[in-house]
Coordinates of C-alpha atoms and ligand atoms in Angstrom, one line a residue:
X1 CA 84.8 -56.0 35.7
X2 CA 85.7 -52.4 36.5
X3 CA 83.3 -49.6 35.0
X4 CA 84.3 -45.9 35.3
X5 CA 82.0 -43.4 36.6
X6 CA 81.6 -42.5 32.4
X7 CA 80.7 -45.9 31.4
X8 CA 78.2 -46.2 34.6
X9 CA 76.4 -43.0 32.8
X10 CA 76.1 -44.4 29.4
X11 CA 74.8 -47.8 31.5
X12 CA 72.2 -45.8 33.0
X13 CA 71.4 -43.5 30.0
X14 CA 71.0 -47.0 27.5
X15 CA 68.7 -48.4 31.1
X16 CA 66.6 -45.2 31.1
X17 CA 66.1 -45.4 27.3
X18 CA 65.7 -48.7 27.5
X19 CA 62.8 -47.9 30.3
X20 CA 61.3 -44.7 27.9
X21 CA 60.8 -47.3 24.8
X22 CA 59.1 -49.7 27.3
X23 CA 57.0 -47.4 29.0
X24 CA 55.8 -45.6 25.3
X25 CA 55.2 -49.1 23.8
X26 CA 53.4 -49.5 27.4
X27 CA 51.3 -46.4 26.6
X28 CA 51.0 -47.2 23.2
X29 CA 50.1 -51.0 23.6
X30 CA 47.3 -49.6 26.4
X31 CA 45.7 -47.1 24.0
X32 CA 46.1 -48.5 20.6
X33 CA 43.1 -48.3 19.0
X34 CA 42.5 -51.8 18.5
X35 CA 43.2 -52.5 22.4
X36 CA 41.2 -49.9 23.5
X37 CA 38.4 -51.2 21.0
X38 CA 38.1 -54.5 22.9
X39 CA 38.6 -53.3 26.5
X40 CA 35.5 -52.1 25.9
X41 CA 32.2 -53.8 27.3
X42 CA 29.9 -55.5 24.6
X43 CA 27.8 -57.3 26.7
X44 CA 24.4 -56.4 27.4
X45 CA 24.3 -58.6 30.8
X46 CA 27.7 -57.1 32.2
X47 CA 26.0 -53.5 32.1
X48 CA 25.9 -52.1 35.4
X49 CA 23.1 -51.6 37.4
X50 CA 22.2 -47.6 37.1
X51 CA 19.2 -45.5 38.2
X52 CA 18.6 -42.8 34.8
X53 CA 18.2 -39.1 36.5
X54 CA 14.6 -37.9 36.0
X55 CA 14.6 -34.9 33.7
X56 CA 11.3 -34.0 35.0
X57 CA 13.3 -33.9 38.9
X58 CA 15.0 -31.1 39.1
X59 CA 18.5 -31.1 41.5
X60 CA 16.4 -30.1 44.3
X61 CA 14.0 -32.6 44.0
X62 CA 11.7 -30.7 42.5
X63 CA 8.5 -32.4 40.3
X64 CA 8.6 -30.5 36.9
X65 CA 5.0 -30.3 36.0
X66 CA 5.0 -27.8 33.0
X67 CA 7.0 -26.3 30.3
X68 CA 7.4 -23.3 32.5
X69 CA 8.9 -25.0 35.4
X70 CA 10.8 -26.6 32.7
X71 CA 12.1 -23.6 30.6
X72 CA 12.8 -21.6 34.3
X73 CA 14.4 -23.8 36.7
X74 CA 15.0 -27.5 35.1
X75 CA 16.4 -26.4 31.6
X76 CA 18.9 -24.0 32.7
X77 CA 20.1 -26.0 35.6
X78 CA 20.8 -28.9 33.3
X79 CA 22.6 -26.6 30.8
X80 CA 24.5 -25.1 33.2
X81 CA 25.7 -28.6 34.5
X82 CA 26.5 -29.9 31.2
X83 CA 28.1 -26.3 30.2
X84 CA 30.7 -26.5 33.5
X85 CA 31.3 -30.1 33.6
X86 CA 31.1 -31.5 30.2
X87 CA 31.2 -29.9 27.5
X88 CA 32.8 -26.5 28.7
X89 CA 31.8 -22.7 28.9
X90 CA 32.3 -20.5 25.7
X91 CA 34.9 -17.6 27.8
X92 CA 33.5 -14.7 25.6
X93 CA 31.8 -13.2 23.1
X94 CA 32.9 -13.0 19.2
X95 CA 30.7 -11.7 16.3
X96 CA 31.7 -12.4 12.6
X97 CA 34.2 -9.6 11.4
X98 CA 33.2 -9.9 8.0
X99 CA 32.0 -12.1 5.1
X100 CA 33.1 -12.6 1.8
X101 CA 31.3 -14.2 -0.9
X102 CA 34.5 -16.1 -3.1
X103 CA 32.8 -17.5 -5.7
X104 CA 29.0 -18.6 -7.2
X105 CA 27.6 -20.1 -9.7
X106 CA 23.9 -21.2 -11.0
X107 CA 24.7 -24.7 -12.6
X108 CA 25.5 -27.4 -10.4
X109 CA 24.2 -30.4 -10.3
X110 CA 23.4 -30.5 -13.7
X111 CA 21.5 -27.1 -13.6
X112 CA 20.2 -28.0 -10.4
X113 CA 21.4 -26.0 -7.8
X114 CA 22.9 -22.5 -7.1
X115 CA 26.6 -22.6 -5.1
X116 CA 27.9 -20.2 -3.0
X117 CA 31.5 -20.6 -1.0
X118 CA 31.4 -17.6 1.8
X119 CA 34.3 -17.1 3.6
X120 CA 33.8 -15.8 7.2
X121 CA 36.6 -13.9 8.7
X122 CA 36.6 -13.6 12.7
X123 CA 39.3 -10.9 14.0
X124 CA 40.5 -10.2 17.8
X125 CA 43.9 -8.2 18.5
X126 CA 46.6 -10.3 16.6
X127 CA 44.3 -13.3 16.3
X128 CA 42.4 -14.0 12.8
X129 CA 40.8 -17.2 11.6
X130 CA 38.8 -17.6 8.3
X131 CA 35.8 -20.4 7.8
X132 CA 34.6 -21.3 4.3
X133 CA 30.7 -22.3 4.2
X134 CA 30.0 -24.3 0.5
X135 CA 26.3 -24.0 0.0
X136 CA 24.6 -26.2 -2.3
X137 CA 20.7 -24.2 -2.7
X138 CA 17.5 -25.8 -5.0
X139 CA 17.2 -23.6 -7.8
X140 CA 13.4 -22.9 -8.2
X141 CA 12.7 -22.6 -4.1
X142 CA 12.4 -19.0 -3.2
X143 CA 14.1 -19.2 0.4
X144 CA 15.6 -23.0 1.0
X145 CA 15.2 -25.0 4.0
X146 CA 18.9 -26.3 4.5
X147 CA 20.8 -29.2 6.4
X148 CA 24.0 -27.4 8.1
X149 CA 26.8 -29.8 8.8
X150 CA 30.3 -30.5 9.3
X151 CA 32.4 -32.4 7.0
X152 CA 35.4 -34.6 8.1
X153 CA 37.7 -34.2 5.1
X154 CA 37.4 -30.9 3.5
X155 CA 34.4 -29.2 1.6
X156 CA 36.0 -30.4 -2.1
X157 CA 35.7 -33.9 -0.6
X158 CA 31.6 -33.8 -0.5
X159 CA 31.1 -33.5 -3.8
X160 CA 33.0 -33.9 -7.0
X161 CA 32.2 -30.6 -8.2
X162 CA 35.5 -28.8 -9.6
X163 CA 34.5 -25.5 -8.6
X164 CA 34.7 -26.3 -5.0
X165 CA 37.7 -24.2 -3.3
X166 CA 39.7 -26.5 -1.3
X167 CA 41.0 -24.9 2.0
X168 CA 44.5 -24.3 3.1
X169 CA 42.9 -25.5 6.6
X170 CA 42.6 -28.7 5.1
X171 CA 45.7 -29.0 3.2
X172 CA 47.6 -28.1 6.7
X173 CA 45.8 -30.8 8.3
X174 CA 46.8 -33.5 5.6
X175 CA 50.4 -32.5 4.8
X176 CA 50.7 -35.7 2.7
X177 CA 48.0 -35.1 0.3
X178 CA 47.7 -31.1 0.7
X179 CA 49.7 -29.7 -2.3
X180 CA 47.2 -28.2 -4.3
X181 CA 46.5 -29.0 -7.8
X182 CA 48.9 -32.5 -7.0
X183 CA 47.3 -35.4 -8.1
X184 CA 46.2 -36.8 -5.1
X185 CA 44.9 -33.6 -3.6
X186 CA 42.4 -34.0 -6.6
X187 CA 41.8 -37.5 -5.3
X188 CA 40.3 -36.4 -2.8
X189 CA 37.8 -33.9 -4.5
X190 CA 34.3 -36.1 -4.4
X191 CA 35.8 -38.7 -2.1
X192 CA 33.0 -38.6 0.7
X193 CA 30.6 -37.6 -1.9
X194 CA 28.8 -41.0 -0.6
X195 CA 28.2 -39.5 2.8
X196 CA 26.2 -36.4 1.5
X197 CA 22.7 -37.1 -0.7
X198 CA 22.7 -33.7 -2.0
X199 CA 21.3 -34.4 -5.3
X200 CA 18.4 -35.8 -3.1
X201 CA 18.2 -33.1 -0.3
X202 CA 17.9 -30.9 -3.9
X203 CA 15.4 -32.9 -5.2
X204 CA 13.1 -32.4 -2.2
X205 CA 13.9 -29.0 -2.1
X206 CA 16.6 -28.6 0.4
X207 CA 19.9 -27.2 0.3
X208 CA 22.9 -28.2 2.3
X209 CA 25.6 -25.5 3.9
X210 CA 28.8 -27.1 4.9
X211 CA 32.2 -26.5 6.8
X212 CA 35.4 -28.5 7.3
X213 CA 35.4 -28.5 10.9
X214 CA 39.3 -28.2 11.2
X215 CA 39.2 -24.8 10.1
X216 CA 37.6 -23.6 13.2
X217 CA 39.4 -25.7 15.5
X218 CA 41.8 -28.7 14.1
X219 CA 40.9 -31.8 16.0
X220 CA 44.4 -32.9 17.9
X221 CA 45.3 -32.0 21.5
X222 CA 46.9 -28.6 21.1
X223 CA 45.2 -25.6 22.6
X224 CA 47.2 -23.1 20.7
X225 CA 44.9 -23.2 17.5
X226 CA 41.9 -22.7 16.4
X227 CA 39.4 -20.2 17.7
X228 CA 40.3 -21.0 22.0
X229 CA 43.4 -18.7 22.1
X230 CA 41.0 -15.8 21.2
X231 CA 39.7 -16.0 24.1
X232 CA 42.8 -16.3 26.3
X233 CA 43.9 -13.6 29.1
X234 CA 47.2 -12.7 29.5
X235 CA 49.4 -15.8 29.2
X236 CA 47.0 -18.4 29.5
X237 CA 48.0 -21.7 27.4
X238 CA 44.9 -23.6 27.1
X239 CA 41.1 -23.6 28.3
X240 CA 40.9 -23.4 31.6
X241 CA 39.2 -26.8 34.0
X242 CA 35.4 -25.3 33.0
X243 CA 36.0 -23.9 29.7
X244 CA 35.2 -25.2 26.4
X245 CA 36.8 -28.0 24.7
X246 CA 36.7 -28.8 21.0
X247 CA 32.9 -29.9 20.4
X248 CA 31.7 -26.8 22.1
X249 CA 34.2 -24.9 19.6
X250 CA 32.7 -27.1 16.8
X251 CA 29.2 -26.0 17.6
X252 CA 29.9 -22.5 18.5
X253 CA 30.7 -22.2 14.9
X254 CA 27.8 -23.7 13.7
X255 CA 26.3 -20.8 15.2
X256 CA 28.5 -18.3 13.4
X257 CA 27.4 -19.9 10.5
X258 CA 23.9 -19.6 10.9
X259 CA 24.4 -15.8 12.0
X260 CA 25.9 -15.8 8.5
X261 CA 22.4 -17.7 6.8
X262 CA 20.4 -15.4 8.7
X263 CA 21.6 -12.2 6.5
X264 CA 21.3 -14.9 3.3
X265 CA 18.2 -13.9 1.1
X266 CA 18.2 -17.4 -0.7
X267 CA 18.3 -19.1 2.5
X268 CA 14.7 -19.6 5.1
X269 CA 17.1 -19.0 8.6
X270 CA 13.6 -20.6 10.3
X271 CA 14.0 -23.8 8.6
X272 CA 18.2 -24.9 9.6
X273 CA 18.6 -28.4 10.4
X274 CA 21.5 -28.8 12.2
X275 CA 23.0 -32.4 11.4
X276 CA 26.6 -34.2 12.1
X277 CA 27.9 -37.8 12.0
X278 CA 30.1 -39.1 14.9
X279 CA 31.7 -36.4 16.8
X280 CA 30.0 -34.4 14.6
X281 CA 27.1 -35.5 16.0
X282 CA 28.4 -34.9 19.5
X283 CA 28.8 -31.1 18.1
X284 CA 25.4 -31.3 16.3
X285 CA 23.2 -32.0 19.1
X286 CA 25.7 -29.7 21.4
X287 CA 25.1 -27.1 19.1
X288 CA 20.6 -27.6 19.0
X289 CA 20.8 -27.6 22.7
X290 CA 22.8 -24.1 22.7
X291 CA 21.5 -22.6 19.7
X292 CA 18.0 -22.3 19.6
X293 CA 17.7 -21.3 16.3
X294 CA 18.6 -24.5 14.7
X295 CA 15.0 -26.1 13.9
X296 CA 15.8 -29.4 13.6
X297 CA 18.8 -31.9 15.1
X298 CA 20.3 -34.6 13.5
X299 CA 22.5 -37.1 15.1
X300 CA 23.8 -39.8 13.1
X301 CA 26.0 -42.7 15.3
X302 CA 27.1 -39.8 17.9
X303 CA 27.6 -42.3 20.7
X304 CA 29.5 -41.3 24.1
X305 CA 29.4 -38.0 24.5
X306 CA 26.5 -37.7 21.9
X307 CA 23.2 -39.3 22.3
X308 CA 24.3 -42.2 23.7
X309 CA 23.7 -42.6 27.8
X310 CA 27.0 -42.8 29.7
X311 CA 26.0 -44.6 32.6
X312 CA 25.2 -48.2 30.8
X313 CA 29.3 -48.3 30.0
X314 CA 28.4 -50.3 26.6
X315 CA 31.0 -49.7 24.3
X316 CA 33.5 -46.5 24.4
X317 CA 32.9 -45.1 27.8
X318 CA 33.8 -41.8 29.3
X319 CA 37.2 -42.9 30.8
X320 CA 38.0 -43.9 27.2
X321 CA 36.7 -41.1 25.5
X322 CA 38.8 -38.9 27.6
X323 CA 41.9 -40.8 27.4
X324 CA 41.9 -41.1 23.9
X325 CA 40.3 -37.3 22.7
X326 CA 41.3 -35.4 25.5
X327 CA 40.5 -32.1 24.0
X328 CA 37.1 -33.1 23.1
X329 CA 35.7 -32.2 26.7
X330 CA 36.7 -29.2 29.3
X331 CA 38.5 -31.0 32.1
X332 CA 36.4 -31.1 34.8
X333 CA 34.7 -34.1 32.7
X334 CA 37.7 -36.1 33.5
X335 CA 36.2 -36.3 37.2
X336 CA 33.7 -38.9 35.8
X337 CA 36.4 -40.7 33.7
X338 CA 35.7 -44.2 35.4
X339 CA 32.9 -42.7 37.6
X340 CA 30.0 -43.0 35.9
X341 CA 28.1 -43.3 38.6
X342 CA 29.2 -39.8 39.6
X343 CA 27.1 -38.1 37.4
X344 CA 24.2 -36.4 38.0
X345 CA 22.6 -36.1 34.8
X346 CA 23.2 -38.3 31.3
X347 CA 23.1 -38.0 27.6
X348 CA 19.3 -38.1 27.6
X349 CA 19.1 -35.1 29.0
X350 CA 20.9 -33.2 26.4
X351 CA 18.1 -34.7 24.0
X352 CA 15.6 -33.5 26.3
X353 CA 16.9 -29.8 26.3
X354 CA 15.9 -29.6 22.5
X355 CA 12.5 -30.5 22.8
X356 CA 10.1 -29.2 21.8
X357 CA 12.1 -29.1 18.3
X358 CA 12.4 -32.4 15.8
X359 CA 15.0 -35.0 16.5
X360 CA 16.3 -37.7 14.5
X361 CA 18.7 -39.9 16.2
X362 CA 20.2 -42.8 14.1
X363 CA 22.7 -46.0 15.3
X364 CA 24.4 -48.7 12.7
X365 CA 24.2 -52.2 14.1
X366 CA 27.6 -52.8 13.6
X367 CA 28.5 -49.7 15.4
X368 CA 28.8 -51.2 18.7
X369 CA 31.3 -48.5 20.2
X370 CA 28.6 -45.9 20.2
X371 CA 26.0 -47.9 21.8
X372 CA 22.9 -48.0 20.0
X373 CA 21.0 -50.1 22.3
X374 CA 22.3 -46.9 24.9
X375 CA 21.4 -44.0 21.7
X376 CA 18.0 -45.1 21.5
X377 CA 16.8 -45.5 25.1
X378 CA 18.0 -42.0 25.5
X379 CA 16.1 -40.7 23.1
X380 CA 12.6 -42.9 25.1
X381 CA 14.0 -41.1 28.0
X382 CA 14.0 -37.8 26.3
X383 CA 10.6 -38.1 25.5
X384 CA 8.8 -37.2 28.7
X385 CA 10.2 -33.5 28.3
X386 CA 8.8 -33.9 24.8
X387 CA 5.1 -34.9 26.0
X388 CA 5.0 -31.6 28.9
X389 CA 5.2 -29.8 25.1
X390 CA 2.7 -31.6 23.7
X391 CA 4.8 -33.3 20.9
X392 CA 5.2 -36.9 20.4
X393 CA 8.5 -38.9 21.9
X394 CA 8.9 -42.5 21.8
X395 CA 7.3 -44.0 23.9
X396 CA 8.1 -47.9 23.1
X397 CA 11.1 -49.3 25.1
X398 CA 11.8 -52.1 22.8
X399 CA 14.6 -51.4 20.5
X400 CA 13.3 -51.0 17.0
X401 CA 13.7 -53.9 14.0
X402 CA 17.4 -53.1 11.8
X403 CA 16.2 -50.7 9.3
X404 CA 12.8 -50.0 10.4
X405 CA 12.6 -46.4 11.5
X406 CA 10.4 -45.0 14.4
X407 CA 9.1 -41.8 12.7
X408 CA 7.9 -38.7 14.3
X409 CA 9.1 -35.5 15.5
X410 CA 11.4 -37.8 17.5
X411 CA 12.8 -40.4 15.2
X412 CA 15.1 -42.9 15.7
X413 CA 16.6 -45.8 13.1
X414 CA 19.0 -48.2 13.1
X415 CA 20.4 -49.2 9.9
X416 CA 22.4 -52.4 9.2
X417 CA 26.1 -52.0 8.5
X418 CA 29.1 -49.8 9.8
X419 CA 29.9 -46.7 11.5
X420 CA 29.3 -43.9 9.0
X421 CA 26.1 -42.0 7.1
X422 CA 24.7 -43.7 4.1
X423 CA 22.1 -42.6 1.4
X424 CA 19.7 -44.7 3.6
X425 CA 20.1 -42.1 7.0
X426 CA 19.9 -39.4 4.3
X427 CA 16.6 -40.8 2.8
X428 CA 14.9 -41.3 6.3
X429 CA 16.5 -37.3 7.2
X430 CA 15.1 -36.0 4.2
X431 CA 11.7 -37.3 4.3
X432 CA 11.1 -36.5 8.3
X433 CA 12.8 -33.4 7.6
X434 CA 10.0 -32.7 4.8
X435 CA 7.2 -33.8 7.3
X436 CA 8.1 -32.0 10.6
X437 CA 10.6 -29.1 9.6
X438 CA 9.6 -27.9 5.5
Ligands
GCU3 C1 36.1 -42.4 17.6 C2 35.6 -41.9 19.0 C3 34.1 -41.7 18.9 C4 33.8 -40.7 17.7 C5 34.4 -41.3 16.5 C6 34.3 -40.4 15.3 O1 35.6 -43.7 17.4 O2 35.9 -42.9 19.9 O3 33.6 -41.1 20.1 O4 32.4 -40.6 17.6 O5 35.8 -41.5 16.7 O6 34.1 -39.2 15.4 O7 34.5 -40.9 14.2

């Protein structure tokens, strides 16, 4: 059979599509969800052997023997690790620009509560980017203790309350259900209302301040959105190796928002508990470690990344993290993608940095990706840091009973059931938040 050079071409051009479909159902095959669900480790007896870093050993093997050593060398050496490595550096400095209060009102709930949707507006050179906090505040309390927290689906989605704005942010990000006032846009109004107690944090007399944490930096792999390019210099693309990725840009504006709550007269700025679920939680404990303000951290099923320690590889591990959420972390933590074992510090240490201030951290039995067996000996191993402050940790090693929560300043639980927050993590948040923070 004779080909010409024209029909060799179109040979090669069908092999090398042929080779580009194999090698993206490859990719695709490797890093489906489901796949990378079960390459996962589940098994307690295949966790590797692993010596936990000392937070009371500073990198110079130093013995840390008081708060002072701890607050002047040991603290910020372990920030400064996780700042470079992990969870990147914040490359400037930028204040809110202005605020605008879009709408209020005094009856919801039922009479209940006050609302308040503030808009905050951040401006540098041609860049501008809005945020929308929806407050829910106990009518009757003079200056409310809130619970500040991200929401994955939009602020309309938390509660089915029809006065609550819904954010062109949020119809960007769901361009299939983001035509406002079209049916299923309204669907979606109330639809997480499950995952926020409110009526209950109102009840005990706390209000709740939320975002929808795509508005300050949409949660895909492109570096061109969002609050990073800001900060860029000249013709810079993305972060660079040590700057921040998207969980420090997630709790960077948690901070924005409580520089808003601060100039709030129905709002007591001392008593802001900083909570989040999943990466949320990541970006909640990210942003008590950084943000010293914040009197109180929840994290509810944060896993790698979060509270959970790295080094026991149960479950989603760094390697997998990183391959599937890229953006999540500044680069240089993709040196400990598969190298565990490389790291100088873990997740417990992260907890540690927040002592002396309450902690809650929950796990979901069934939420075996984030490691609860790993979330709760982090927080034990937290608690030494706690004790040089003369607050109580956990002390017991044993994992607690399902649904039996360990209460104190430092509070752990494990509730049966899935990955996600339930009005039985909100019950045990409210009353420890009522006992160590109102
Ligand atoms: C994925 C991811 C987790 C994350 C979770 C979430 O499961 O692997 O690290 O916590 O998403 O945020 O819902």
């Amino acid at each position: 059979m004779f080909f010409s050079s024209k029909n060799v071409n179109s040979r090669n051009n069908i092999h090398v599509k042929l080779m580009n479909s194999l090698r993206f159902l490859l990719v695709f095959l490797l890093f489906s969800p489901a796949l990378v669900f079960s390459q996962a480790n589940y098994d307690e007896s295949k966790v590797p052997g692993f010596k936990l870093p000392d937070p009371l050993i500073s990198f110079r093997q130093r013995k840390i023997r008081n708060v002072k050593q701890w607050e002047k060398t040991r603290r910020p050496e372990l920030l400064d690790f996780f700042t470079k490595n992990m969870y990147g550096e914040i490359p400037g400095k930028l204040e809110i620009s202005s605020f605008n209060i879009l709408e209020q009102g005094d009856d919801a709930f039922n009479g209940k509560a006050k609302r308040r949707q503030v808009e905050l507006t951040f401006e540098k050179g041609k860049h501008k980017i809005h945020f929308n906090i929806l407050m829910y505040l106990p009518k009757g309390v003079e200056k409310a203790p809130l619970f500040l927290g991200y929401n994955f689906s939009g602020n309309h989605s938390v509660a089915s309350d029809p006065h609550i704005l819904i954010s062109t942010a949020w119809v960007e990000d769901n361009p299939s259900l983001g035509i406002i006032n079209n049916q299923f846009t309204e669907q979606s109004r109330g639809a997480k209302a499950n995952r926020w107690a409110i009526e209950k944090m109102l009840d005990a007399g706390f209000g709740l301040a939320t975002i929808y944490y795509g508005e300050v930096d949409p949660d895909k792999e492109d570096y061109s959105d969002g609050i990073q390019p800001f900060f860029y210099v000249d013709d810079q693309k993305k972060p660079a190796d040590n700057e921040w990725g998207s969980v420090a840009v997630w709790a960077w504006g948690l901070s924005r928002a409580m520089d808003y709550l601060e100039q709030d007269q129905d709002v007591d700025a001392q008593k802001v508990i900083v909570f989040g679920h999943s990466r949320l939680g990541k970006t909640a404990l990210w942003a008590g470690v950084n943000d010293q303000r914040f009197a109180g951290v929840i994290s509810n099923d944060s896993g790698c990344g979060g509270a959970a320690l790295s080094k026991r590889e149960f479950g989603e591990t760094i390697k997998l993290i990183n391959t599937s959420f890229p953006h999540w972390f500044c680069k240089n933590f993709k040196n400990y993608s598969g190298n565990e074992k490389a790291l100088p510090v873990d997740q417990h240490e992260v907890l540690a940095m927040i002592a002396p201030r309450p902690l809650y951290v929950a796990s979901a039995e069934d939420d075996q990706w984030a490691d609860p067996g790993g979330e709760f000996l982090s927080v034990v191993y937290a608690s030494p840091v706690y004790k040089l402050y003369g607050v109580q940790g956990i002390t017991q090693t044993e994992m607690p009973a399902v649904n039996q929560p360990v209460m104190g300043p430092v509070a752990y639980h494990i509730r049966s059931g899935k990955h996600d927050v339930t009005e039985f993590d909100w019950e045990q948040y409210i009353r420890w938040a009522k006992q160590y923070i109102q």
